Amino acid sequence: MTPSGSQSGQAESTGILFEYALKFLLLSAFLELVLYRLVSRLGMHMAKLAEESEAVRITFQTLSSLGFVLLNVTAILLFLVLSIVLLHKSRQSAWSGRYDHLLVPAVSLLVALTIAYLIVPPAMLGSVIYNTVSGAILIILMAEFLETHHRWSQRVTVGCFVLGISGWIYYQTVSTTYGLLGIVNPPPLVNEVSRGGEALMVLASILVLWSYGSTSLFTKNRTQRKWALTLLVSGGVTFGALLYIDFFLSLYSPTLAEDARQAGQGIGWVFQMGMGYTFYLPFAFYLAGFTCWAYTVVKLIVISRLAGYGLGLMFMAGYALQLSHLTLMVVVGLILLTLDKRGRLGKLRDKAGTVLSPAATPALSPLR
């Protein structure tokens, strides 16, 4: 095999590896969210029941152990996907962008810090450095997204997400810095910014339907128009019912309303521990965000849009990025959103088989 032919084969294999690594990453991240960050917290919430029933205790213990394994698998797949992306961007391939001279070293530094902190747990200074680097990467990716995406609906959605997650980064960075300096006074606006960031995250999860998954009611396709109208009506009725459910239950039975409030507090506690949402907003907004996000992600993944994988990872990371792999999930998700304009997953895979260096020959598959 000629050198150029060998290079073509390696590039094509890299593209296929990226595609399957991304698919397994999304699946692993979803299972890790459910089994580790949510079910394990639910087991803590139901500790009394677990003490009374050995079967319940073993079930939660098994699921938590499996979730911890999935956490490690997710982290490995994140490293693999990021390595492939950085490889192509550093070689000025079809995946390259204008801000890669800033993005590649910044993301490389973040990956290096993540690996280093796995070996030596970070102190307060290490946490501040990690959050600062993460914030800088978000700014770079936001700038690249605004330059490559001109639809205002997509700009508003991603802008809300970045501002929302920045609220958490501000909260963590400023609070840790105050602790590092030994300042006992609370940081300025730290709680307000954190709560505002959560609200923006919920708003962004709702806006994804408008920016990436919506179907016009005026389309000529009757099936699409029917599904869009059904989603609009059913979603509107459900949202309104949930928004005033406490009022309706109070009219029917104050005892039943109190039980519903306690159940809601339990659900909120689990999601706060698992994803960082405090549920200080009405529950209807969170459910609306989950529904819009889930519908959009499934729709985009079915048609192999990179935006589907990106949005999936970004919101599955949650609001409180307490674990390093959650920060990497947000970074990978935003990178996939910037790459979405270059084509669907299969097309991007084919582009990985194109020129990676000036030595490539016409034997390589052409761009589609």
Tab-separated table of C-alpha atoms in Angstrom:
chain	number	residue	atom	x	y	z
A	1	MET	CA	0.000	0.000	0.000
A	2	THR	CA	1.258	3.451	-0.896
A	3	PRO	CA	1.820	6.009	1.886
A	4	SER	CA	-1.105	8.083	0.697
A	5	GLY	CA	-3.341	5.039	0.582
A	6	SER	CA	-2.277	4.082	4.077
A	7	GLN	CA	-3.021	7.601	5.277
A	8	SER	CA	-6.449	7.467	3.674
A	9	GLY	CA	-7.260	4.207	5.396
A	10	GLN	CA	-6.161	5.519	8.755
A	11	ALA	CA	-8.236	8.679	8.323
A	12	GLU	CA	-11.303	6.686	7.323
A	13	SER	CA	-10.854	4.385	10.316
A	14	THR	CA	-10.582	7.452	12.549
A	15	GLY	CA	-13.859	8.768	11.148
A	16	ILE	CA	-15.644	5.476	11.821
A	17	LEU	CA	-14.122	5.331	15.300
A	18	PHE	CA	-15.415	8.841	15.992
A	19	GLU	CA	-18.919	7.945	14.852
A	20	TYR	CA	-19.256	4.847	17.006
A	21	ALA	CA	-17.468	6.404	19.977
A	22	LEU	CA	-19.964	9.277	19.862
A	23	LYS	CA	-22.950	6.926	19.728
A	24	PHE	CA	-21.702	4.829	22.625
A	25	LEU	CA	-20.823	8.000	24.538
A	26	LEU	CA	-24.380	9.304	24.365
A	27	LEU	CA	-25.781	5.951	25.499
A	28	SER	CA	-23.232	5.587	28.293
A	29	ALA	CA	-23.798	9.161	29.507
A	30	PHE	CA	-27.563	8.605	29.641
A	31	LEU	CA	-27.237	5.355	31.594
A	32	GLU	CA	-24.682	6.941	33.938
A	33	LEU	CA	-27.102	9.800	34.601
A	34	VAL	CA	-29.966	7.449	35.404
A	35	LEU	CA	-28.144	4.680	37.280
A	36	TYR	CA	-25.439	6.644	39.083
A	37	ARG	CA	-26.433	10.271	39.564
A	38	LEU	CA	-30.176	9.682	40.008
A	39	VAL	CA	-30.823	6.113	41.193
A	40	SER	CA	-27.973	6.147	43.714
A	41	ARG	CA	-29.336	9.409	45.161
A	42	LEU	CA	-32.809	7.900	45.208
A	43	GLY	CA	-31.368	5.029	47.241
A	44	MET	CA	-30.052	7.560	49.770
A	45	HIS	CA	-33.505	9.154	49.919
A	46	MET	CA	-35.083	5.718	50.520
A	47	ALA	CA	-32.505	4.563	53.062
A	48	LYS	CA	-35.173	3.578	55.594
A	49	LEU	CA	-36.938	1.371	53.067
A	50	ALA	CA	-33.620	-0.184	52.052
A	51	GLU	CA	-32.913	-1.088	55.688
A	52	GLU	CA	-36.226	-2.893	55.965
A	53	SER	CA	-35.887	-4.819	52.702
A	54	GLU	CA	-32.714	-6.681	51.753
A	55	ALA	CA	-33.870	-6.989	48.142
A	56	VAL	CA	-34.282	-3.212	47.831
A	57	ARG	CA	-30.841	-2.628	49.358
A	58	ILE	CA	-29.140	-5.080	47.008
A	59	THR	CA	-30.977	-3.623	44.014
A	60	PHE	CA	-29.879	-0.062	44.741
A	61	GLN	CA	-26.348	-1.203	45.561
A	62	THR	CA	-26.080	-3.126	42.278
A	63	LEU	CA	-27.444	-0.259	40.207
A	64	SER	CA	-25.122	2.223	41.906
A	65	SER	CA	-22.103	-0.015	41.261
A	66	LEU	CA	-23.088	-0.383	37.620
A	67	GLY	CA	-23.540	3.367	37.391
A	68	PHE	CA	-20.050	3.947	38.771
A	69	VAL	CA	-18.631	1.649	36.082
A	70	LEU	CA	-20.570	3.607	33.468
A	71	LEU	CA	-19.066	6.827	34.856
A	72	ASN	CA	-15.589	5.504	34.065
A	73	VAL	CA	-16.700	4.284	30.642
A	74	THR	CA	-18.199	7.701	29.890
A	75	ALA	CA	-14.976	9.431	30.925
A	76	ILE	CA	-12.889	7.161	28.668
A	77	LEU	CA	-15.201	7.771	25.701
A	78	LEU	CA	-15.060	11.518	26.343
A	79	PHE	CA	-11.252	11.414	26.223
A	80	LEU	CA	-11.424	9.409	22.987
A	81	VAL	CA	-13.893	11.752	21.254
A	82	LEU	CA	-11.981	14.852	22.342
A	83	SER	CA	-8.693	13.327	21.158
A	84	ILE	CA	-10.123	12.660	17.711
A	85	VAL	CA	-11.602	16.163	17.456
A	86	LEU	CA	-8.356	17.812	18.569
A	87	LEU	CA	-6.390	15.640	16.133
A	88	HIS	CA	-8.440	16.799	13.159
A	89	LYS	CA	-8.558	20.419	14.253
A	90	SER	CA	-4.791	20.558	14.814
A	91	ARG	CA	-4.182	19.225	11.286
A	92	GLN	CA	-6.332	21.883	9.604
A	93	SER	CA	-8.822	19.345	8.285
A	94	ALA	CA	-12.411	19.867	7.176
A	95	TRP	CA	-13.345	20.033	10.860
A	96	SER	CA	-11.233	23.123	11.513
A	97	GLY	CA	-12.591	26.490	12.614
A	98	ARG	CA	-11.380	30.029	12.902
A	99	TYR	CA	-10.750	29.869	16.650
A	100	ASP	CA	-8.889	26.550	16.696
A	101	HIS	CA	-5.589	28.258	17.524
A	102	LEU	CA	-7.206	29.140	20.862
A	103	LEU	CA	-9.563	26.193	21.272
A	104	VAL	CA	-7.082	23.358	20.719
A	105	PRO	CA	-4.551	24.407	23.399
A	106	ALA	CA	-7.332	25.376	25.847
A	107	VAL	CA	-9.148	22.038	25.519
A	108	SER	CA	-5.822	20.171	25.625
A	109	LEU	CA	-5.013	21.953	28.890
A	110	LEU	CA	-8.437	21.052	30.299
A	111	VAL	CA	-7.934	17.379	29.409
A	112	ALA	CA	-4.443	17.438	30.951
A	113	LEU	CA	-5.826	19.005	34.144
A	114	THR	CA	-8.585	16.398	34.285
A	115	ILE	CA	-6.090	13.540	34.040
A	116	ALA	CA	-3.756	15.192	36.569
A	117	TYR	CA	-6.589	15.695	39.055
A	118	LEU	CA	-7.550	12.029	38.737
A	119	ILE	CA	-4.076	11.178	40.021
A	120	VAL	CA	-3.723	14.012	42.536
A	121	PRO	CA	-7.076	15.394	43.804
A	122	PRO	CA	-7.150	19.186	43.370
A	123	ALA	CA	-7.124	21.609	46.252
A	124	MET	CA	-9.005	24.922	46.176
A	125	LEU	CA	-6.455	26.541	43.860
A	126	GLY	CA	-6.703	23.633	41.423
A	127	SER	CA	-10.487	23.964	41.388
A	128	VAL	CA	-10.241	27.685	40.602
A	129	ILE	CA	-7.809	27.014	37.741
A	130	TYR	CA	-10.030	24.263	36.327
A	131	ASN	CA	-13.155	26.429	36.402
A	132	THR	CA	-11.291	29.380	34.885
A	133	VAL	CA	-10.050	27.270	31.971
A	134	SER	CA	-13.555	25.850	31.500
A	135	GLY	CA	-15.040	29.348	31.389
A	136	ALA	CA	-12.482	30.457	28.804
A	137	ILE	CA	-13.347	27.452	26.601
A	138	LEU	CA	-17.053	28.301	26.803
A	139	ILE	CA	-16.305	31.839	25.609
A	140	ILE	CA	-14.251	30.551	22.655
A	141	LEU	CA	-16.912	28.034	21.637
A	142	MET	CA	-19.665	30.638	21.960
A	143	ALA	CA	-17.728	33.017	19.708
A	144	GLU	CA	-17.250	30.279	17.097
A	145	PHE	CA	-20.909	29.291	17.288
A	146	LEU	CA	-22.098	32.867	16.751
A	147	GLU	CA	-19.821	33.183	13.732
A	148	THR	CA	-20.923	29.951	12.052
A	149	HIS	CA	-24.628	29.952	12.974
A	150	HIS	CA	-26.780	32.831	11.796
A	151	ARG	CA	-30.246	31.677	12.871
A	152	TRP	CA	-31.311	33.832	15.787
A	153	SER	CA	-33.288	31.011	17.370
A	154	GLN	CA	-30.129	28.903	17.642
A	155	ARG	CA	-28.066	31.852	18.856
A	156	VAL	CA	-30.577	32.644	21.599
A	157	THR	CA	-30.763	29.005	22.704
A	158	VAL	CA	-27.021	28.456	22.931
A	159	GLY	CA	-26.568	31.907	24.463
A	160	CYS	CA	-29.029	31.028	27.241
A	161	PHE	CA	-27.240	27.754	27.858
A	162	VAL	CA	-23.761	29.296	28.023
A	163	LEU	CA	-24.943	32.107	30.284
A	164	GLY	CA	-26.762	29.579	32.445
A	165	ILE	CA	-23.826	27.229	32.916
A	166	SER	CA	-21.590	30.263	33.435
A	167	GLY	CA	-23.733	31.059	36.477
A	168	TRP	CA	-22.618	27.804	38.052
A	169	ILE	CA	-18.973	28.392	37.069
A	170	TYR	CA	-19.139	31.873	38.611
A	171	TYR	CA	-20.670	30.454	41.771
A	172	GLN	CA	-17.979	27.780	42.095
A	173	THR	CA	-15.036	29.996	41.140
A	174	VAL	CA	-15.897	33.000	43.299
A	175	SER	CA	-16.935	30.913	46.328
A	176	THR	CA	-13.747	28.835	46.155
A	177	THR	CA	-11.606	31.938	45.677
A	178	TYR	CA	-13.122	33.561	48.769
A	179	GLY	CA	-12.433	30.400	50.722
A	180	LEU	CA	-8.871	30.275	49.427
A	181	LEU	CA	-8.282	33.864	50.535
A	182	GLY	CA	-9.902	33.242	53.893
A	183	ILE	CA	-12.682	35.791	53.333
A	184	VAL	CA	-15.705	34.943	55.458
A	185	ASN	CA	-18.105	37.423	53.807
A	186	PRO	CA	-20.315	35.924	51.090
A	187	PRO	CA	-19.274	36.734	47.501
A	188	PRO	CA	-21.310	39.416	45.693
A	189	LEU	CA	-24.518	38.186	44.055
A	190	VAL	CA	-23.292	34.597	44.167
A	191	ASN	CA	-26.673	33.073	45.070
A	192	GLU	CA	-28.595	35.334	42.688
A	193	VAL	CA	-26.289	34.450	39.799
A	194	SER	CA	-26.570	30.736	40.582
A	195	ARG	CA	-30.380	30.838	40.641
A	196	GLY	CA	-30.447	32.952	37.498
A	197	GLY	CA	-28.178	30.445	35.781
A	198	GLU	CA	-30.537	27.613	36.655
A	199	ALA	CA	-33.480	29.560	35.216
A	200	LEU	CA	-31.543	30.188	31.988
A	201	MET	CA	-30.674	26.492	31.735
A	202	VAL	CA	-34.344	25.555	32.037
A	203	LEU	CA	-35.239	28.217	29.458
A	204	ALA	CA	-32.573	26.882	27.081
A	205	SER	CA	-33.953	23.337	27.402
A	206	ILE	CA	-37.341	24.666	26.282
A	207	LEU	CA	-35.919	26.801	23.469
A	208	VAL	CA	-34.160	23.820	21.817
A	209	LEU	CA	-37.532	22.778	20.430
A	210	TRP	CA	-37.899	26.174	18.738
A	211	SER	CA	-34.345	26.346	17.427
A	212	TYR	CA	-33.621	22.744	16.440
A	213	GLY	CA	-36.725	20.580	16.605
A	214	SER	CA	-39.722	22.677	15.640
A	215	THR	CA	-41.959	21.978	12.674
A	216	SER	CA	-43.887	24.815	11.104
A	217	LEU	CA	-47.643	24.678	11.435
A	218	PHE	CA	-47.820	26.052	7.905
A	219	THR	CA	-45.847	23.205	6.296
A	220	LYS	CA	-47.435	21.442	3.336
A	221	ASN	CA	-46.645	18.047	4.854
A	222	ARG	CA	-49.885	17.027	6.571
A	223	THR	CA	-48.203	14.446	8.819
A	224	GLN	CA	-45.678	16.956	10.115
A	225	ARG	CA	-48.397	19.563	10.583
A	226	LYS	CA	-50.523	17.052	12.510
A	227	TRP	CA	-47.656	16.085	14.829
A	228	ALA	CA	-46.722	19.722	15.411
A	229	LEU	CA	-50.304	20.654	16.287
A	230	THR	CA	-50.666	17.603	18.560
A	231	LEU	CA	-47.455	18.455	20.411
A	232	LEU	CA	-48.499	22.089	20.782
A	233	VAL	CA	-51.967	21.344	22.143
A	234	SER	CA	-51.051	18.428	24.414
A	235	GLY	CA	-47.961	20.202	25.699
A	236	GLY	CA	-49.880	23.400	26.393
A	237	VAL	CA	-52.636	21.588	28.286
A	238	THR	CA	-50.135	19.553	30.326
A	239	PHE	CA	-48.041	22.626	31.147
A	240	GLY	CA	-51.084	24.567	32.309
A	241	ALA	CA	-52.333	21.675	34.424
A	242	LEU	CA	-48.964	21.188	36.116
A	243	LEU	CA	-48.540	24.908	36.679
A	244	TYR	CA	-51.747	25.060	38.710
A	245	ILE	CA	-51.843	21.492	40.052
A	246	ASP	CA	-51.212	22.594	43.616
A	247	PHE	CA	-54.137	25.031	43.434
A	248	PHE	CA	-56.478	22.392	41.982
A	249	LEU	CA	-55.435	19.752	44.519
A	250	SER	CA	-55.924	22.233	47.365
A	251	LEU	CA	-59.516	22.795	46.251
A	252	TYR	CA	-60.148	19.056	46.027
A	253	SER	CA	-58.268	17.855	49.142
A	254	PRO	CA	-55.743	19.761	51.267
A	255	THR	CA	-54.303	16.443	52.483
A	256	LEU	CA	-53.732	15.211	48.940
A	257	ALA	CA	-52.111	18.537	48.038
A	258	GLU	CA	-49.725	18.226	50.996
A	259	ASP	CA	-48.772	14.682	49.945
A	260	ALA	CA	-48.098	15.930	46.420
A	261	ARG	CA	-45.864	18.702	47.782
A	262	GLN	CA	-43.840	16.219	49.832
A	263	ALA	CA	-43.450	13.933	46.825
A	264	GLY	CA	-42.312	16.891	44.750
A	265	GLN	CA	-39.745	17.823	47.393
A	266	GLY	CA	-38.381	14.277	47.268
A	267	ILE	CA	-38.055	14.395	43.480
A	268	GLY	CA	-36.431	17.796	43.710
A	269	TRP	CA	-33.893	16.505	46.236
A	270	VAL	CA	-32.891	13.631	43.953
A	271	PHE	CA	-32.431	15.906	40.945
A	272	GLN	CA	-30.596	18.490	43.020
A	273	MET	CA	-28.074	15.901	44.151
A	274	GLY	CA	-27.808	14.336	40.698
A	275	MET	CA	-27.969	17.303	38.321
A	276	GLY	CA	-27.809	20.414	40.465
A	277	TYR	CA	-31.347	21.684	39.844
A	278	THR	CA	-32.915	23.114	42.999
A	279	PHE	CA	-36.477	23.094	41.578
A	280	TYR	CA	-37.170	26.548	42.954
A	281	LEU	CA	-39.156	27.262	39.796
A	282	PRO	CA	-42.596	25.689	39.269
A	283	PHE	CA	-42.241	22.001	38.383
A	284	ALA	CA	-44.100	22.583	35.103
A	285	PHE	CA	-41.139	24.523	33.670
A	286	TYR	CA	-38.697	21.696	34.382
A	287	LEU	CA	-41.015	19.102	32.860
A	288	ALA	CA	-41.586	21.310	29.815
A	289	GLY	CA	-37.830	21.669	29.388
A	290	PHE	CA	-37.291	17.922	29.653
A	291	THR	CA	-40.054	17.191	27.137
A	292	CYS	CA	-38.808	19.742	24.581
A	293	TRP	CA	-35.211	18.589	25.006
A	294	ALA	CA	-36.003	14.870	24.746
A	295	TYR	CA	-38.195	15.309	21.652
A	296	THR	CA	-35.574	17.442	19.898
A	297	VAL	CA	-32.631	15.187	20.740
A	298	VAL	CA	-34.418	12.028	19.560
A	299	LYS	CA	-35.551	13.747	16.365
A	300	LEU	CA	-32.041	14.988	15.529
A	301	ILE	CA	-30.329	11.694	16.351
A	302	VAL	CA	-32.731	9.797	14.090
A	303	ILE	CA	-31.560	11.932	11.155
A	304	SER	CA	-27.897	11.735	12.326
A	305	ARG	CA	-27.528	15.423	13.161
A	306	LEU	CA	-24.493	16.218	15.284
A	307	ALA	CA	-26.594	18.798	17.099
A	308	GLY	CA	-28.651	15.953	18.576
A	309	TYR	CA	-25.590	14.389	20.178
A	310	GLY	CA	-24.340	17.790	21.283
A	311	LEU	CA	-27.606	18.871	22.898
A	312	GLY	CA	-27.946	15.460	24.509
A	313	LEU	CA	-24.552	15.669	26.203
A	314	MET	CA	-24.887	19.324	27.197
A	315	PHE	CA	-28.111	18.921	29.131
A	316	MET	CA	-27.366	15.443	30.517
A	317	ALA	CA	-24.344	16.992	32.216
A	318	GLY	CA	-26.808	18.933	34.347
A	319	TYR	CA	-26.379	22.330	35.951
A	320	ALA	CA	-23.944	21.579	38.783
A	321	LEU	CA	-20.729	20.399	37.111
A	322	GLN	CA	-19.398	18.802	40.279
A	323	LEU	CA	-17.497	16.037	38.457
A	324	SER	CA	-14.808	16.695	35.855
A	325	HIS	CA	-16.362	14.445	33.220
A	326	LEU	CA	-19.521	16.579	33.331
A	327	THR	CA	-17.487	19.626	32.297
A	328	LEU	CA	-15.992	17.616	29.434
A	329	MET	CA	-19.510	16.610	28.361
A	330	VAL	CA	-20.489	20.277	28.058
A	331	VAL	CA	-17.322	21.054	26.064
A	332	VAL	CA	-17.863	18.113	23.695
A	333	GLY	CA	-21.520	19.063	23.265
A	334	LEU	CA	-20.724	22.651	22.288
A	335	ILE	CA	-17.999	21.477	19.888
A	336	LEU	CA	-20.532	19.182	18.213
A	337	LEU	CA	-22.949	22.097	17.851
A	338	THR	CA	-20.261	24.129	16.083
A	339	LEU	CA	-19.504	21.154	13.797
A	340	ASP	CA	-23.186	20.632	12.989
A	341	LYS	CA	-23.037	23.188	10.155
A	342	ARG	CA	-20.446	21.004	8.377
A	343	GLY	CA	-22.912	18.206	7.776
A	344	ARG	CA	-24.528	15.237	9.433
A	345	LEU	CA	-22.636	12.520	11.291
A	346	GLY	CA	-22.074	10.313	8.245
A	347	LYS	CA	-20.870	13.243	6.157
A	348	LEU	CA	-18.466	14.377	8.844
A	349	ARG	CA	-17.172	10.834	9.073
A	350	ASP	CA	-16.483	10.896	5.343
A	351	LYS	CA	-14.690	14.205	5.713
A	352	ALA	CA	-12.342	12.496	8.146
A	353	GLY	CA	-11.257	10.384	5.185
A	354	THR	CA	-10.286	13.436	3.131
A	355	VAL	CA	-7.101	15.429	3.170
A	356	LEU	CA	-5.349	15.437	6.527
A	357	SER	CA	-2.011	16.575	5.142
A	358	PRO	CA	-0.658	18.069	1.907
A	359	ALA	CA	0.687	14.638	0.926
A	360	ALA	CA	-2.777	13.211	0.327
A	361	THR	CA	-3.567	12.112	-3.225
A	362	PRO	CA	-6.776	12.092	-5.325
A	363	ALA	CA	-7.198	8.481	-4.266
A	364	LEU	CA	-8.928	9.802	-1.180
A	365	SER	CA	-12.703	10.044	-1.223
A	366	PRO	CA	-13.872	13.526	-2.267
A	367	LEU	CA	-15.864	15.872	-0.106
A	368	ARG	CA	-19.606	15.512	-0.480
